[in-house]
């Protein structure tokens, strides 16, 4: 495959793993990159400069292929503005291949000058956005690409609530930098659709959790296979931090607190990071809000990353041929 993304990074497939707090660490990141996609190292998983720098170096020992580093710039109890600045400085010093920024854009965090420092270090800058206006801003301040994340995505979709189907072509027709589709992507059909919508690549997160190499408890992988596309929901809209999670006991509790007008103080014990971390590790699916996208409906097995990516690309090629034949008849 040859797209602006494979060319920019020199990767085999334009298929990128999205940031996942508690999950995207060195080993798994390297596994995705070694399989021909781009793995993700999520900076929020590391609380000190040494730990973070070690994680980048550790990943480089496990793969000689490029990977993305995510810095999530959203309100958080444990990750402060000082952490954000430290992550960005270390990324420039270590000359990582690319940054996936989500939340606040870089000019508001480190200023325009530091964007130039990152670019001089060869770091490609991508912002994950849910609207055309945010994509336009990112392009204006010097980003190299856009992740267009629709309301279907796991994690924190923008409360504009625009679907991936609309967001990809709207952003692709508006900005000149490459656009990568995020949300609702999990197989060859959805990769083919994203390319047809004007994307140069796709990002997946939920699909990557159900792979052999992903270091979460097997209960969670089995749960992903069991669940359907209608079994996720949006939580924490009321506190301005909407997130898409699979429906479970805790999510019901969160929605009940929100319906009664409960605020952050009542919600924190239900959504705390430790609770989520434990659930991924020990496989207690009902015990935490677990971020997942609607793409969950397309996940039916637990392949290796290599088999998954090869299959997705082969399927996409066949799907595009099938559609071509419709026009040739
Ligand atoms: C378990 C999980 C954790 C996530 N954590 C983060 C995060 O820390 N920062 C971020 O920007 N996005 C996060 N996301 C969002 C993903 O990076 C990606 O945008 C989204 O999940 C794509 O939709 P999909 O899961 O349907 O493929 C997370 C998603 C999941 C599933």
PDB file of N, CA and C in Angstrom, residues 22 217 219-220 223 227 235 245-254 267-292:
ATOM      1  N   UNK A  22      -3.214   2.706  30.213  1.00  0.00           N
ATOM      2  CA  UNK A  22      -2.984   1.429  30.908  1.00  0.00           C
ATOM      3  C   UNK A  22      -2.576   0.302  29.951  1.00  0.00           C
ATOM      4  N   UNK A 217      -6.045  -8.797  30.470  1.00  0.00           N
ATOM      5  CA  UNK A 217      -6.571 -10.103  30.892  1.00  0.00           C
ATOM      6  C   UNK A 217      -7.448 -10.712  29.793  1.00  0.00           C
ATOM      7  N   UNK A 219     -10.124 -12.356  29.944  1.00  0.00           N
ATOM      8  CA  UNK A 219     -11.587 -12.113  30.124  1.00  0.00           C
ATOM      9  C   UNK A 219     -12.047 -10.939  29.278  1.00  0.00           C
ATOM     10  N   UNK A 220     -11.192  -9.922  29.197  1.00  0.00           N
ATOM     11  CA  UNK A 220     -11.593  -8.695  28.485  1.00  0.00           C
ATOM     12  C   UNK A 220     -11.642  -8.973  26.996  1.00  0.00           C
ATOM     13  N   UNK A 223     -14.716 -10.787  26.282  1.00  0.00           N
ATOM     14  CA  UNK A 223     -15.873  -9.892  26.411  1.00  0.00           C
ATOM     15  C   UNK A 223     -16.033  -9.049  25.132  1.00  0.00           C
ATOM     16  N   UNK A 227     -19.448  -8.862  22.825  1.00  0.00           N
ATOM     17  CA  UNK A 227     -20.279  -7.646  22.759  1.00  0.00           C
ATOM     18  C   UNK A 227     -20.567  -7.211  21.323  1.00  0.00           C
ATOM     19  N   UNK A 235     -20.644   8.235  28.528  1.00  0.00           N
ATOM     20  CA  UNK A 235     -20.752   8.612  29.948  1.00  0.00           C
ATOM     21  C   UNK A 235     -20.009   9.940  30.164  1.00  0.00           C
ATOM     22  N   UNK A 245     -17.822   3.967  26.568  1.00  0.00           N
ATOM     23  CA  UNK A 245     -17.401   2.774  27.309  1.00  0.00           C
ATOM     24  C   UNK A 245     -18.406   1.647  27.051  1.00  0.00           C
ATOM     25  N   UNK A 246     -17.980   0.384  27.305  1.00  0.00           N
ATOM     26  CA  UNK A 246     -18.957  -0.703  27.162  1.00  0.00           C
ATOM     27  C   UNK A 246     -19.954  -0.618  28.313  1.00  0.00           C
ATOM     28  N   UNK A 247     -21.195  -1.014  28.015  1.00  0.00           N
ATOM     29  CA  UNK A 247     -22.238  -0.986  29.040  1.00  0.00           C
ATOM     30  C   UNK A 247     -21.926  -2.077  30.072  1.00  0.00           C
ATOM     31  N   UNK A 248     -21.908  -1.694  31.337  1.00  0.00           N
ATOM     32  CA  UNK A 248     -21.748  -2.664  32.415  1.00  0.00           C
ATOM     33  C   UNK A 248     -22.298  -2.058  33.704  1.00  0.00           C
ATOM     34  N   UNK A 249     -22.112  -2.748  34.809  1.00  0.00           N
ATOM     35  CA  UNK A 249     -22.703  -2.328  36.084  1.00  0.00           C
ATOM     36  C   UNK A 249     -22.236  -0.918  36.477  1.00  0.00           C
ATOM     37  N   UNK A 250     -20.924  -0.691  36.394  1.00  0.00           N
ATOM     38  CA  UNK A 250     -20.384   0.613  36.824  1.00  0.00           C
ATOM     39  C   UNK A 250     -20.873   1.737  35.921  1.00  0.00           C
ATOM     40  N   UNK A 251     -20.959   1.446  34.635  1.00  0.00           N
ATOM     41  CA  UNK A 251     -21.433   2.458  33.691  1.00  0.00           C
ATOM     42  C   UNK A 251     -22.890   2.828  34.020  1.00  0.00           C
ATOM     43  N   UNK A 252     -23.694   1.834  34.387  1.00  0.00           N
ATOM     44  CA  UNK A 252     -25.080   2.118  34.830  1.00  0.00           C
ATOM     45  C   UNK A 252     -25.063   3.042  36.043  1.00  0.00           C
ATOM     46  N   UNK A 253     -24.152   2.754  36.988  1.00  0.00           N
ATOM     47  CA  UNK A 253     -24.054   3.584  38.200  1.00  0.00           C
ATOM     48  C   UNK A 253     -23.652   5.008  37.854  1.00  0.00           C
ATOM     49  N   UNK A 254     -22.682   5.134  36.922  1.00  0.00           N
ATOM     50  CA  UNK A 254     -22.220   6.466  36.510  1.00  0.00           C
ATOM     51  C   UNK A 254     -23.384   7.245  35.908  1.00  0.00           C
ATOM     52  N   UNK A 267     -18.647  11.177  41.142  1.00  0.00           N
ATOM     53  CA  UNK A 267     -18.264  10.313  40.010  1.00  0.00           C
ATOM     54  C   UNK A 267     -16.855   9.735  40.166  1.00  0.00           C
ATOM     55  N   UNK A 268     -15.963  10.519  40.789  1.00  0.00           N
ATOM     56  CA  UNK A 268     -14.545  10.089  40.888  1.00  0.00           C
ATOM     57  C   UNK A 268     -14.384   8.651  41.404  1.00  0.00           C
ATOM     58  N   UNK A 269     -15.072   8.270  42.504  1.00  0.00           N
ATOM     59  CA  UNK A 269     -14.852   6.894  42.970  1.00  0.00           C
ATOM     60  C   UNK A 269     -15.244   5.832  41.935  1.00  0.00           C
ATOM     61  N   UNK A 270     -16.176   6.180  41.049  1.00  0.00           N
ATOM     62  CA  UNK A 270     -16.634   5.200  40.052  1.00  0.00           C
ATOM     63  C   UNK A 270     -15.711   5.143  38.834  1.00  0.00           C
ATOM     64  N   UNK A 271     -15.063   6.281  38.524  1.00  0.00           N
ATOM     65  CA  UNK A 271     -14.287   6.333  37.272  1.00  0.00           C
ATOM     66  C   UNK A 271     -12.772   6.411  37.513  1.00  0.00           C
ATOM     67  N   UNK A 272     -12.352   6.183  38.750  1.00  0.00           N
ATOM     68  CA  UNK A 272     -10.935   6.394  39.088  1.00  0.00           C
ATOM     69  C   UNK A 272     -10.005   5.511  38.250  1.00  0.00           C
ATOM     70  N   UNK A 273      -8.828   6.060  37.973  1.00  0.00           N
ATOM     71  CA  UNK A 273      -7.840   5.365  37.155  1.00  0.00           C
ATOM     72  C   UNK A 273      -7.459   4.007  37.733  1.00  0.00           C
ATOM     73  N   UNK A 274      -7.326   3.924  39.050  1.00  0.00           N
ATOM     74  CA  UNK A 274      -6.906   2.669  39.680  1.00  0.00           C
ATOM     75  C   UNK A 274      -7.931   1.559  39.410  1.00  0.00           C
ATOM     76  N   UNK A 275      -9.205   1.945  39.486  1.00  0.00           N
ATOM     77  CA  UNK A 275     -10.288   0.993  39.231  1.00  0.00           C
ATOM     78  C   UNK A 275     -10.183   0.439  37.802  1.00  0.00           C
ATOM     79  N   UNK A 276      -9.909   1.357  36.854  1.00  0.00           N
ATOM     80  CA  UNK A 276      -9.819   0.957  35.439  1.00  0.00           C
ATOM     81  C   UNK A 276      -8.580   0.072  35.229  1.00  0.00           C
ATOM     82  N   UNK A 277      -7.465   0.500  35.820  1.00  0.00           N
ATOM     83  CA  UNK A 277      -6.210  -0.260  35.690  1.00  0.00           C
ATOM     84  C   UNK A 277      -6.406  -1.708  36.190  1.00  0.00           C
ATOM     85  N   UNK A 278      -7.025  -1.834  37.370  1.00  0.00           N
ATOM     86  CA  UNK A 278      -7.239  -3.162  37.951  1.00  0.00           C
ATOM     87  C   UNK A 278      -8.135  -4.016  37.053  1.00  0.00           C
ATOM     88  N   UNK A 279      -9.157  -3.395  36.479  1.00  0.00           N
ATOM     89  CA  UNK A 279     -10.091  -4.155  35.640  1.00  0.00           C
ATOM     90  C   UNK A 279      -9.373  -4.745  34.421  1.00  0.00           C
ATOM     91  N   UNK A 280      -8.526  -3.943  33.774  1.00  0.00           N
ATOM     92  CA  UNK A 280      -7.785  -4.461  32.618  1.00  0.00           C
ATOM     93  C   UNK A 280      -6.865  -5.598  33.037  1.00  0.00           C
ATOM     94  N   UNK A 281      -6.222  -5.414  34.212  1.00  0.00           N
ATOM     95  CA  UNK A 281      -5.204  -6.378  34.634  1.00  0.00           C
ATOM     96  C   UNK A 281      -5.818  -7.683  35.141  1.00  0.00           C
ATOM     97  N   UNK A 282      -6.884  -7.557  35.934  1.00  0.00           N
ATOM     98  CA  UNK A 282      -7.440  -8.765  36.567  1.00  0.00           C
ATOM     99  C   UNK A 282      -8.681  -9.301  35.861  1.00  0.00           C
ATOM    100  N   UNK A 283      -9.126  -8.609  34.807  1.00  0.00           N
ATOM    101  CA  UNK A 283     -10.221  -9.132  33.986  1.00  0.00           C
ATOM    102  C   UNK A 283     -11.598  -8.988  34.588  1.00  0.00           C
ATOM    103  N   UNK A 284     -11.735  -8.045  35.521  1.00  0.00           N
ATOM    104  CA  UNK A 284     -13.029  -7.834  36.156  1.00  0.00           C
ATOM    105  C   UNK A 284     -13.858  -6.845  35.343  1.00  0.00           C
ATOM    106  N   UNK A 285     -14.534  -7.388  34.339  1.00  0.00           N
ATOM    107  CA  UNK A 285     -15.147  -6.542  33.307  1.00  0.00           C
ATOM    108  C   UNK A 285     -16.211  -5.594  33.857  1.00  0.00           C
ATOM    109  N   UNK A 286     -16.890  -6.022  34.952  1.00  0.00           N
ATOM    110  CA  UNK A 286     -18.002  -5.204  35.463  1.00  0.00           C
ATOM    111  C   UNK A 286     -17.572  -4.126  36.445  1.00  0.00           C
ATOM    112  N   UNK A 287     -16.263  -4.069  36.725  1.00  0.00           N
ATOM    113  CA  UNK A 287     -15.809  -3.267  37.860  1.00  0.00           C
ATOM    114  C   UNK A 287     -15.348  -1.854  37.546  1.00  0.00           C
ATOM    115  N   UNK A 288     -15.346  -1.493  36.256  1.00  0.00           N
ATOM    116  CA  UNK A 288     -14.827  -0.166  35.881  1.00  0.00           C
ATOM    117  C   UNK A 288     -15.439   0.257  34.556  1.00  0.00           C
ATOM    118  N   UNK A 289     -15.466   1.570  34.301  1.00  0.00           N
ATOM    119  CA  UNK A 289     -15.863   1.997  32.959  1.00  0.00           C
ATOM    120  C   UNK A 289     -14.722   1.694  31.991  1.00  0.00           C
ATOM    121  N   UNK A 290     -14.961   0.787  31.061  1.00  0.00           N
ATOM    122  CA  UNK A 290     -13.897   0.370  30.149  1.00  0.00           C
ATOM    123  C   UNK A 290     -14.158   1.021  28.794  1.00  0.00           C
ATOM    124  N   UNK A 291     -13.222   1.888  28.401  1.00  0.00           N
ATOM    125  CA  UNK A 291     -13.373   2.599  27.139  1.00  0.00           C
ATOM    126  C   UNK A 291     -13.349   1.627  25.957  1.00  0.00           C
ATOM    127  N   UNK A 292     -14.346   1.683  25.106  1.00  0.00           N
ATOM    128  CA  UNK A 292     -14.412   0.845  23.894  1.00  0.00           C
ATOM    129  C   UNK A 292     -15.241   1.574  22.863  1.00  0.00           C
TER     130      UNK A 292
END
